[in-house]
């Protein structure tokens, strides 16, 4: 199981310390203030937070209570840290599959850009940066565009790398990238945590404060150097700064970050004339003191310095052009530079003019791409050229220093280059041509996202409006698809915003639909609800019944997953007539399944069963056997919850016997869980096999909610076998996962099962607490079925001691399940 695997890899004491540091971050207190408010000594608390000493349990409780957090999820980790035990011998009866051997540890992350080989001057500024880092661990480098802020910060980071060996990170915050919004703290923190290889289950799903606390906690036990480049303002960068510990951050910005009062600034001006001349000579391949073109043409060389304004970026571009044109005199370079309106445009245009017509067109169009880093596939779609041509032209632009390559297969434009390209395309390309290029990019992202979501679907295809690009990335499986979504996440969100701004309503409708599978596995529900609200507004503008029906259905499903049941019901009701009018049988089948989920959770019994059966028939009519199997599997699950174990097992086997080619096909999880729980008493060994296979599928899929579902159902199966201690351990592991993904509404699915196990294991007080927690949560999120089960669970606990109260709860639960579906 996940928790056991994690403890095999990590020291429980260090993991407990990391959790305690997160509590400290949430408290907003320093060590002394935290010690005072919890009644602990400062020295002891310091040892607890650094992992040198395992705290006594009352100390953990005191820290949790201070920030109003439940300490019980930390108890298993505290016990492992306090009393480490050797791994038990494996037996044929052991529940959990063997843990694979640990792979070799990955080397520390270093994604710093290459240090400039021609770094020149800046001795005073470099000393100031290093001194500021030594004194306060954070420094802000500010100055005008092109003055060398990034170059200085990266150079300093390389100097510091040996003293900060755990990680060397770089993140562009896009504070001044023309045509796109600065990077929000949420995706920035997720990118930084991913760079540290923080497991996704430890990354909060929602909330910048929680993400920032997690980031600071991870840095607290590392020695890392972080470059935060191109910050827009203090508010953008403040959540990204390290807290306690030894890690350091170097921030760059075109503005002075006055809001960071505690961070010392280092302001850059242009280079001195002497340093400018030295940099131009080195960039031009003619070190000072040699008898090269610059030395032979001093007046022309001085004019180059003037035109470059002593700005390092312009000097490097001018020097590079001179180095790659051995037939040029410096006077020719001056003539080319003098043709432009500014030193930046002149320097960039000089590089662009060396390109052929197609390369120049591509360079201009690159400025229209939404997002930051991009790959060759979207460039091919943008320019409407074959993939091999796009790849070749990108290499040419890379050689000309007009495109950067921060990682293999990924490209980007420097902010100043981007600005020049955007100005050039505005002046040289007709508006209609620019609009067609943007629409091709939006078409690409919709079709690529649709292809990436296919490994997660129970049907064989999805419909996309707009022409498909000539070539798309290949998605061999779920892991490949998830990696693509992760790399393109910010670009997809920016593409959605670009589609909104361009009035491309069909793309606004479809893009979130194809991102849903990724959101379910890697993100929370809040952002997806916002995206689908935009889709619904776009569908209304289109006036297409099919698009509008699917938009209502998608919004309803997003509301359902966020625990907003009444809003989900209203959206499904609005979708029903529109989907039927459109005549899309697959969309009708999907909506029918979703209404079945909702109806069951709302406490209805017969109507959801009928909806699952109808959905199966609709999928069959549409020629989608995987969809039919999916509907059959959910019908089996509902029958199991109603006590019809034999029929549930029969239908689950029927679903599993449906022919398919995907070893991890979607219906398998529900069918395996249903079958495992249904036969737990009669066929315990088979039940273990089914449930372990389901658990492996959930983990392979990366779906934490489904993994928790499998673990909880494994606990139910073990309870039915009378193996209560093992059942309780499985339930606890399920809830530990739910605590880590920060979506409380999901607990409603598991509280009553856990409570029933506690009752039969002789823990009536714990059982009563869990059922009452379910009774409190269920009405708030609209889960009437679980509300009824909570009443039944409380009644079972009270039968022996308070029979009259038990009878009242039992009657209340039965009344909840007797009400028919509205309109049925």
XYZ file of N, CA and C in Angstrom, residues 298-499:
606
model
N 38.198 51.070 -34.645
C 37.773 51.546 -33.323
C 36.568 52.472 -33.378
N 36.481 53.314 -34.411
C 35.333 54.219 -34.470
C 34.043 53.440 -34.718
N 34.098 52.482 -35.634
C 32.912 51.667 -35.889
C 32.555 50.842 -34.647
N 33.579 50.324 -33.935
C 33.321 49.557 -32.709
C 32.651 50.430 -31.663
N 33.097 51.675 -31.540
C 32.473 52.591 -30.582
C 31.021 52.852 -30.958
N 30.724 52.907 -32.270
C 29.350 53.136 -32.714
C 28.472 51.925 -32.385
N 29.037 50.722 -32.493
C 28.282 49.520 -32.093
C 27.921 49.611 -30.611
N 28.888 50.014 -29.780
C 28.609 50.156 -28.350
C 27.500 51.173 -28.112
N 27.539 52.265 -28.869
C 26.513 53.296 -28.690
C 25.135 52.776 -29.076
N 25.086 52.110 -30.244
C 23.800 51.594 -30.704
C 23.247 50.526 -29.756
N 24.125 49.779 -29.117
C 23.691 48.761 -28.153
C 23.352 49.361 -26.802
N 23.664 50.620 -26.599
C 23.329 51.258 -25.333
C 24.007 50.625 -24.141
N 25.147 49.939 -24.354
C 25.870 49.262 -23.270
C 25.015 48.204 -22.554
N 24.000 47.731 -23.263
C 23.140 46.696 -22.698
C 23.698 45.325 -23.065
N 23.898 44.435 -22.093
C 24.538 43.143 -22.374
C 23.825 42.321 -23.439
N 22.501 42.274 -23.407
C 21.795 41.434 -24.380
C 22.051 41.915 -25.801
N 21.941 43.229 -26.033
C 22.181 43.757 -27.374
C 23.641 43.558 -27.781
N 24.565 43.704 -26.842
C 25.980 43.500 -27.158
C 26.251 42.058 -27.568
N 25.646 41.121 -26.881
C 25.863 39.715 -27.230
C 25.296 39.398 -28.609
N 24.109 39.940 -28.903
C 23.521 39.692 -30.219
C 24.382 40.301 -31.328
N 24.864 41.519 -31.096
C 25.719 42.163 -32.106
C 27.015 41.379 -32.281
N 27.621 40.957 -31.180
C 28.852 40.191 -31.268
C 28.648 38.865 -31.977
N 27.523 38.202 -31.706
C 27.247 36.920 -32.351
C 27.116 37.084 -33.853
N 26.477 38.172 -34.293
C 26.327 38.382 -35.734
C 27.688 38.627 -36.391
N 28.533 39.351 -35.696
C 29.864 39.617 -36.240
C 30.686 38.330 -36.292
N 30.575 37.518 -35.262
C 31.351 36.276 -35.210
C 30.949 35.321 -36.331
N 29.639 35.274 -36.640
C 29.158 34.336 -37.650
C 29.209 34.910 -39.069
N 29.698 36.143 -39.224
C 29.830 36.736 -40.551
C 31.277 37.199 -40.735
N 32.190 36.282 -40.997
C 33.613 36.671 -41.096
C 33.894 37.634 -42.243
N 32.995 37.700 -43.234
C 33.211 38.620 -44.346
C 32.774 40.035 -44.070
N 32.083 40.241 -42.924
C 31.621 41.591 -42.594
C 32.758 42.417 -42.003
N 32.708 43.703 -42.278
C 33.490 44.655 -41.485
C 32.610 45.145 -40.347
N 33.215 45.787 -39.358
C 32.419 46.356 -38.278
C 31.530 47.464 -38.826
N 31.989 48.152 -39.867
C 31.174 49.192 -40.483
C 29.885 48.641 -41.061
N 29.946 47.430 -41.668
C 28.720 46.809 -42.186
C 27.769 46.494 -41.029
N 28.335 46.002 -39.950
C 27.503 45.722 -38.767
C 26.800 46.994 -38.311
N 27.517 48.115 -38.283
C 26.917 49.381 -37.864
C 25.785 49.767 -38.806
N 26.019 49.616 -40.124
C 24.968 49.960 -41.088
C 23.712 49.131 -40.849
N 23.882 47.833 -40.606
C 22.711 46.984 -40.363
C 21.995 47.398 -39.077
N 22.775 47.700 -38.061
C 22.172 48.078 -36.782
C 21.463 49.419 -36.877
N 21.986 50.326 -37.688
C 21.411 51.677 -37.790
C 20.085 51.682 -38.527
N 19.744 50.589 -39.189
C 18.503 50.555 -39.956
C 17.269 50.450 -39.066
N 17.420 49.976 -37.838
C 16.257 49.762 -36.981
C 15.933 50.962 -36.135
N 14.731 50.975 -35.519
C 14.317 52.108 -34.715
C 14.940 52.149 -33.328
N 15.492 51.046 -32.844
C 16.088 51.030 -31.508
C 17.200 50.002 -31.483
N 18.005 50.056 -30.427
C 19.106 49.100 -30.359
C 18.600 47.670 -30.231
N 17.479 47.473 -29.526
C 16.945 46.122 -29.400
C 16.404 45.624 -30.733
N 15.542 46.439 -31.350
C 14.980 46.017 -32.623
C 16.065 45.847 -33.665
N 17.057 46.703 -33.626
C 18.155 46.589 -34.582
C 18.904 45.283 -34.379
N 19.218 44.978 -33.136
C 19.954 43.745 -32.864
C 19.147 42.516 -33.254
N 17.850 42.509 -32.894
C 17.032 41.347 -33.225
C 16.807 41.258 -34.726
N 16.498 42.397 -35.351
C 16.247 42.387 -36.788
C 17.480 41.937 -37.550
N 18.636 42.269 -37.040
C 19.873 41.853 -37.696
C 19.952 40.331 -37.753
N 19.552 39.673 -36.665
C 19.538 38.206 -36.670
C 18.437 37.679 -37.572
N 17.272 38.323 -37.521
C 16.140 37.858 -38.320
C 16.439 37.984 -39.803
N 17.148 39.051 -40.206
C 17.411 39.281 -41.621
C 18.310 38.213 -42.236
N 18.999 37.459 -41.404
C 19.841 36.377 -41.930
C 19.039 35.131 -42.246
N 17.766 35.104 -41.872
C 16.919 33.937 -42.091
C 16.297 33.988 -43.479
N 15.826 32.838 -43.945
C 15.101 32.847 -45.215
C 13.648 33.244 -44.960
N 12.865 33.324 -46.026
C 11.504 33.863 -45.930
C 10.636 33.024 -44.982
N 10.695 31.696 -45.117
C 9.864 30.838 -44.264
C 10.291 30.926 -42.801
N 11.582 30.996 -42.562
C 12.066 31.114 -41.189
C 11.641 32.432 -40.563
N 11.700 33.506 -41.344
C 11.270 34.800 -40.812
C 9.780 34.783 -40.471
N 8.986 34.180 -41.361
C 7.543 34.081 -41.080
C 7.288 33.285 -39.801
N 7.977 32.165 -39.643
C 7.785 31.361 -38.434
C 8.181 32.147 -37.194
N 9.321 32.847 -37.264
C 9.755 33.626 -36.109
C 8.685 34.630 -35.687
N 8.100 35.321 -36.667
C 7.066 36.300 -36.320
C 5.855 35.611 -35.673
N 5.434 34.478 -36.243
C 4.234 33.801 -35.746
C 4.419 33.213 -34.356
N 5.664 32.900 -33.987
C 5.898 32.333 -32.651
C 5.382 33.250 -31.551
N 5.345 34.552 -31.813
C 4.871 35.495 -30.802
C 3.386 35.341 -30.535
N 2.652 34.627 -31.408
C 1.208 34.448 -31.227
C 0.876 33.245 -30.346
N 1.875 32.413 -30.047
C 1.599 31.210 -29.252
C 1.164 31.583 -27.841
N 0.053 31.031 -27.370
C -0.303 31.230 -25.959
C 0.625 30.408 -25.079
N 0.894 30.888 -23.897
C 1.774 30.163 -22.998
C 3.221 30.549 -23.192
N 4.114 29.744 -22.640
C 5.543 30.083 -22.665
C 6.320 29.054 -23.464
N 6.787 27.991 -22.815
C 7.559 26.978 -23.525
C 6.640 26.190 -24.460
N 7.158 25.814 -25.621
C 6.335 25.129 -26.615
C 7.153 24.031 -27.266
N 6.466 23.128 -27.985
C 7.164 22.050 -28.669
C 6.985 22.172 -30.174
N 7.595 21.261 -30.901
C 7.589 21.344 -32.363
C 6.223 21.036 -32.964
N 5.379 20.269 -32.251
C 4.063 19.923 -32.794
C 3.181 21.164 -32.911
N 3.138 21.965 -31.845
C 2.291 23.154 -31.909
C 2.877 24.175 -32.883
N 4.190 24.197 -33.037
C 4.811 25.103 -34.011
C 4.432 24.684 -35.426
N 4.405 23.383 -35.690
C 3.986 22.907 -37.011
C 2.551 23.320 -37.308
N 1.681 23.228 -36.291
C 0.294 23.648 -36.493
C 0.201 25.161 -36.687
N 0.948 25.904 -35.896
C 0.941 27.368 -35.998
C 1.298 27.823 -37.410
N 2.376 27.270 -37.944
C 2.866 27.710 -39.246
C 2.240 26.946 -40.404
N 1.475 25.894 -40.095
C 0.846 25.064 -41.127
C 1.917 24.471 -42.041
N 2.916 23.838 -41.404
C 3.999 23.202 -42.144
C 4.182 21.787 -41.599
N 4.811 20.888 -42.348
C 5.087 19.548 -41.829
C 5.966 19.601 -40.582
N 5.838 18.573 -39.768
C 6.572 18.539 -38.504
C 8.087 18.614 -38.734
N 8.574 17.906 -39.726
C 10.022 17.913 -39.962
C 10.517 19.310 -40.335
N 9.677 20.085 -41.072
C 10.073 21.446 -41.423
C 10.081 22.345 -40.195
N 9.073 22.173 -39.338
C 9.028 22.966 -38.101
C 10.250 22.673 -37.245
N 10.615 21.395 -37.165
C 11.781 21.013 -36.350
C 13.060 21.638 -36.913
N 13.209 21.598 -38.222
C 14.417 22.153 -38.846
C 14.487 23.662 -38.657
N 13.366 24.355 -38.822
C 13.373 25.807 -38.668
C 13.625 26.211 -37.223
N 13.104 25.453 -36.268
C 13.383 25.759 -34.863
C 14.875 25.617 -34.572
N 15.499 24.618 -35.150
C 16.944 24.466 -34.957
C 17.697 25.658 -35.537
N 17.230 26.146 -36.685
C 17.875 27.319 -37.283
C 17.709 28.546 -36.391
N 16.511 28.732 -35.848
C 16.278 29.866 -34.955
C 17.088 29.736 -33.674
N 17.271 28.493 -33.222
C 18.088 28.253 -32.035
C 19.540 28.649 -32.313
N 20.035 28.286 -33.473
C 21.414 28.642 -33.825
C 21.589 30.161 -33.946
N 20.522 30.836 -34.372
C 20.587 32.291 -34.528
C 20.336 33.035 -33.220
N 20.181 32.296 -32.102
C 19.958 32.895 -30.776
C 18.629 33.649 -30.697
N 17.700 33.299 -31.575
C 16.379 33.917 -31.518
C 15.403 33.061 -30.741
N 15.714 31.808 -30.538
C 14.898 30.877 -29.759
C 15.805 30.226 -28.732
N 15.282 30.006 -27.544
C 16.018 29.309 -26.503
C 15.451 27.903 -26.341
N 16.260 27.003 -25.817
C 15.823 25.621 -25.583
C 16.096 25.269 -24.125
N 15.139 25.551 -23.240
C 15.377 25.303 -21.809
C 15.445 23.827 -21.452
N 14.855 22.959 -22.281
C 14.871 21.521 -22.031
C 14.752 20.820 -23.377
N 15.196 19.568 -23.475
C 15.083 18.853 -24.756
C 13.633 18.826 -25.252
N 13.454 19.238 -26.499
C 12.131 19.218 -27.096
C 11.238 20.388 -26.731
N 11.736 21.302 -25.899
C 10.940 22.464 -25.485
C 11.692 23.737 -25.874
N 10.960 24.716 -26.352
C 11.546 25.968 -26.826
C 10.820 27.142 -26.187
N 11.454 28.299 -26.200
C 10.823 29.509 -25.701
C 11.470 30.722 -26.360
N 10.790 31.861 -26.279
C 11.336 33.138 -26.731
C 11.687 33.980 -25.521
N 12.850 34.590 -25.545
C 13.167 35.582 -24.528
C 12.143 36.716 -24.618
N 11.865 37.357 -23.506
C 10.842 38.409 -23.474
C 11.085 39.483 -24.531
N 12.332 39.946 -24.633
C 12.615 41.015 -25.596
C 12.493 40.526 -27.035
N 12.904 39.303 -27.266
C 12.753 38.728 -28.603
C 11.271 38.550 -28.917
N 10.519 38.118 -27.916
C 9.074 37.946 -28.100
C 8.422 39.278 -28.469
N 8.830 40.317 -27.787
C 8.251 41.632 -28.067
C 8.576 42.070 -29.492
N 9.807 41.840 -29.925
C 10.186 42.205 -31.288
C 9.386 41.394 -32.306
N 9.247 40.097 -32.062
C 8.498 39.245 -32.992
C 7.033 39.663 -33.052
N 6.454 40.039 -31.903
C 5.054 40.450 -31.887
C 4.873 41.752 -32.664
N 5.810 42.676 -32.490
C 5.726 43.929 -33.242
C 5.875 43.661 -34.738
N 6.768 42.733 -35.068
C 7.001 42.432 -36.479
C 5.788 41.776 -37.126
N 5.150 40.838 -36.430
C 3.985 40.184 -37.041
C 2.819 41.149 -37.161
N 2.697 42.070 -36.204
C 1.630 43.065 -36.285
C 1.825 43.979 -37.492
N 3.079 44.314 -37.782
C 3.368 45.220 -38.887
C 3.372 44.528 -40.248
N 3.767 43.248 -40.278
C 4.021 42.605 -41.564
C 2.972 41.577 -41.979
N 2.266 40.979 -41.039
C 1.304 39.927 -41.376
C -0.109 40.478 -41.270
N -0.964 40.251 -42.269
C -2.346 40.732 -42.206
C -3.079 40.158 -40.994
N -4.036 40.912 -40.496
C -4.798 40.468 -39.321
C -5.450 39.122 -39.575
N -5.972 38.919 -40.788
C -6.635 37.648 -41.104
C -5.653 36.483 -41.005
N -4.405 36.699 -41.442
C -3.404 35.632 -41.361
C -3.069 35.308 -39.910
N -2.992 36.351 -39.073
C -2.712 36.104 -37.651
C -3.866 35.363 -36.983
N -5.087 35.709 -37.347
C -6.243 35.022 -36.779
C -6.271 33.554 -37.179
N -5.949 33.269 -38.454
C -5.932 31.872 -38.902
C -4.843 31.085 -38.166
N -3.692 31.719 -37.944
C -2.609 31.034 -37.226
C -3.040 30.695 -35.795
N -3.690 31.649 -35.111
C -4.142 31.381 -33.742
C -5.185 30.276 -33.724
N -6.102 30.273 -34.684
C -7.115 29.222 -34.727
C -6.480 27.857 -34.970
N -5.419 27.807 -35.771
C -4.728 26.530 -35.965
C -4.109 26.044 -34.647
N -3.583 26.974 -33.861
C -3.026 26.598 -32.560
C -4.123 26.080 -31.632
N -5.263 26.763 -31.616
C -6.366 26.310 -30.766
C -6.882 24.954 -31.231
N -6.972 24.763 -32.560
C -7.356 23.445 -33.079
C -6.370 22.379 -32.593
N -5.088 22.711 -32.638
C -4.074 21.741 -32.212
C -4.283 21.356 -30.748
N -4.439 22.348 -29.875
C -4.557 22.026 -28.454
C -5.820 21.230 -28.160
N -6.926 21.523 -28.843
C -8.146 20.752 -28.630
C -7.938 19.303 -29.073
N -7.392 19.099 -30.260
C -7.210 17.731 -30.762
C -6.142 16.976 -29.974
N -5.079 17.655 -29.575
C -4.038 16.989 -28.788
C -4.576 16.598 -27.413
N -5.327 17.493 -26.770
C -5.916 17.162 -25.467
C -6.919 16.024 -25.605
N -7.685 16.014 -26.692
C -8.634 14.917 -26.919
C -7.891 13.593 -27.066
N -6.785 13.598 -27.809
C -6.003 12.369 -27.972
C -5.382 11.929 -26.648
N -4.936 12.891 -25.834
C -4.308 12.558 -24.554
C -5.308 12.037 -23.540
N -6.577 12.396 -23.689
C -7.573 11.931 -22.716
C -8.127 10.559 -23.072
N -7.863 10.066 -24.297
C -8.424 8.792 -24.727
C -8.030 7.607 -23.832
N -6.775 7.505 -23.346
C -6.443 6.350 -22.501
C -7.274 6.255 -21.223
N -7.976 7.331 -20.860
C -8.729 7.327 -19.608
C -10.225 7.093 -19.819
N -10.683 6.993 -21.072
C -12.111 6.949 -21.369
C -12.594 5.531 -21.599
N -13.905 5.334 -21.410
C -14.521 4.030 -21.625
C -15.203 3.948 -22.983
N -14.912 4.883 -23.876
C -15.455 4.812 -25.231
C -14.329 4.979 -26.234
N -14.622 4.678 -27.467
C -13.568 4.509 -28.453
C -13.153 5.797 -29.148
N -13.874 6.887 -28.994
C -13.498 8.104 -29.698
C -14.247 9.306 -29.171
N -13.747 10.496 -29.488
C -14.418 11.740 -29.112
C -14.458 12.635 -30.338
N -15.460 13.485 -30.366
C -15.632 14.384 -31.512
C -15.021 15.738 -31.192
N -14.309 16.304 -32.155
C -13.720 17.637 -32.026
C -14.156 18.472 -33.216
N -14.527 19.707 -32.961
C -14.793 20.622 -34.064
C -13.467 21.221 -34.522
N -13.446 21.703 -35.730
C -12.217 22.278 -36.262
C -11.353 21.211 -36.900
N -10.583 21.576 -37.920
C -9.735 20.597 -38.616
C -8.620 20.080 -37.719
N -8.331 18.796 -37.866
C -7.251 18.196 -37.084
C -5.899 18.585 -37.675
N -4.894 18.818 -36.836
C -3.552 19.096 -37.365
C -2.994 17.872 -38.067
N -2.021 18.079 -38.922
C -1.455 16.974 -39.690
C -0.797 15.941 -38.785
N -0.171 16.378 -37.696
C 0.522 15.438 -36.817
C 0.287 15.817 -35.360
N 0.103 14.779 -34.536
C -0.096 14.942 -33.098
C 0.909 14.074 -32.355
N 1.225 14.412 -31.109
C 2.064 13.516 -30.308
C 1.376 12.167 -30.151
N 2.177 11.119 -29.970
C 1.627 9.789 -29.732
C 1.538 9.554 -28.223
N 0.384 9.017 -27.795
C 0.165 8.765 -26.375
C 0.029 7.258 -26.184
N 1.153 6.622 -25.820
C 1.180 5.168 -25.726
C 0.359 4.647 -24.555
N 0.108 5.476 -23.567
C -0.650 5.040 -22.401
C -0.899 6.207 -21.479
N -1.410 5.895 -20.300
C -1.806 6.939 -19.364
C -0.609 7.750 -18.867
N 0.507 7.090 -18.620
C 1.659 7.830 -18.108
C 2.161 8.847 -19.126
N 2.192 8.446 -20.386
C 2.612 9.378 -21.432
C 1.654 10.551 -21.526
N 0.355 10.244 -21.438
C -0.649 11.299 -21.520
C -0.546 12.255 -20.338
N -0.365 11.717 -19.135
C -0.247 12.569 -17.955
C 0.998 13.452 -18.049
N 2.093 12.899 -18.572
C 3.316 13.704 -18.716
C 3.075 14.850 -19.695
N 2.350 14.589 -20.779
C 2.056 15.657 -21.747
C 1.181 16.727 -21.117
N 0.136 16.299 -20.416
C -0.728 17.273 -19.752
C 0.072 18.110 -18.753
N 0.975 17.463 -18.007
C 1.769 18.214 -17.040
C 2.651 19.251 -17.703
N 3.274 18.876 -18.836
C 4.152 19.818 -19.541
C 3.359 20.961 -20.167
N 2.137 20.667 -20.623
C 1.344 21.655 -21.360
C 0.276 22.333 -20.498
N 0.256 22.052 -19.201
C -0.843 22.522 -18.355
C -1.049 24.035 -18.455
N 0.018 24.803 -18.234
C -0.143 26.265 -18.267
C -0.477 26.743 -19.671
N 0.068 26.078 -20.703
C -0.255 26.453 -22.076
C -1.731 26.195 -22.389
N -2.264 25.083 -21.883
C -3.671 24.763 -22.129
C -4.580 25.810 -21.477
N -4.244 26.216 -20.255
C -5.054 27.246 -19.590
C -4.939 28.576 -20.335
N -3.742 28.905 -20.794
C -3.568 30.147 -21.553
C -4.278 30.067 -22.896
N -4.279 28.882 -23.526
C -5.017 28.699 -24.776
C -6.515 28.898 -24.552
N -7.011 28.427 -23.418
C -8.423 28.637 -23.093
C -8.727 30.137 -22.988
N -7.845 30.879 -22.315
C -8.038 32.329 -22.204
C -7.940 33.006 -23.574
N -7.005 32.522 -24.411
C -6.877 33.097 -25.751
C -8.119 32.822 -26.584
N -8.691 31.629 -26.425
C -9.923 31.304 -27.144
C -11.070 32.198 -26.690
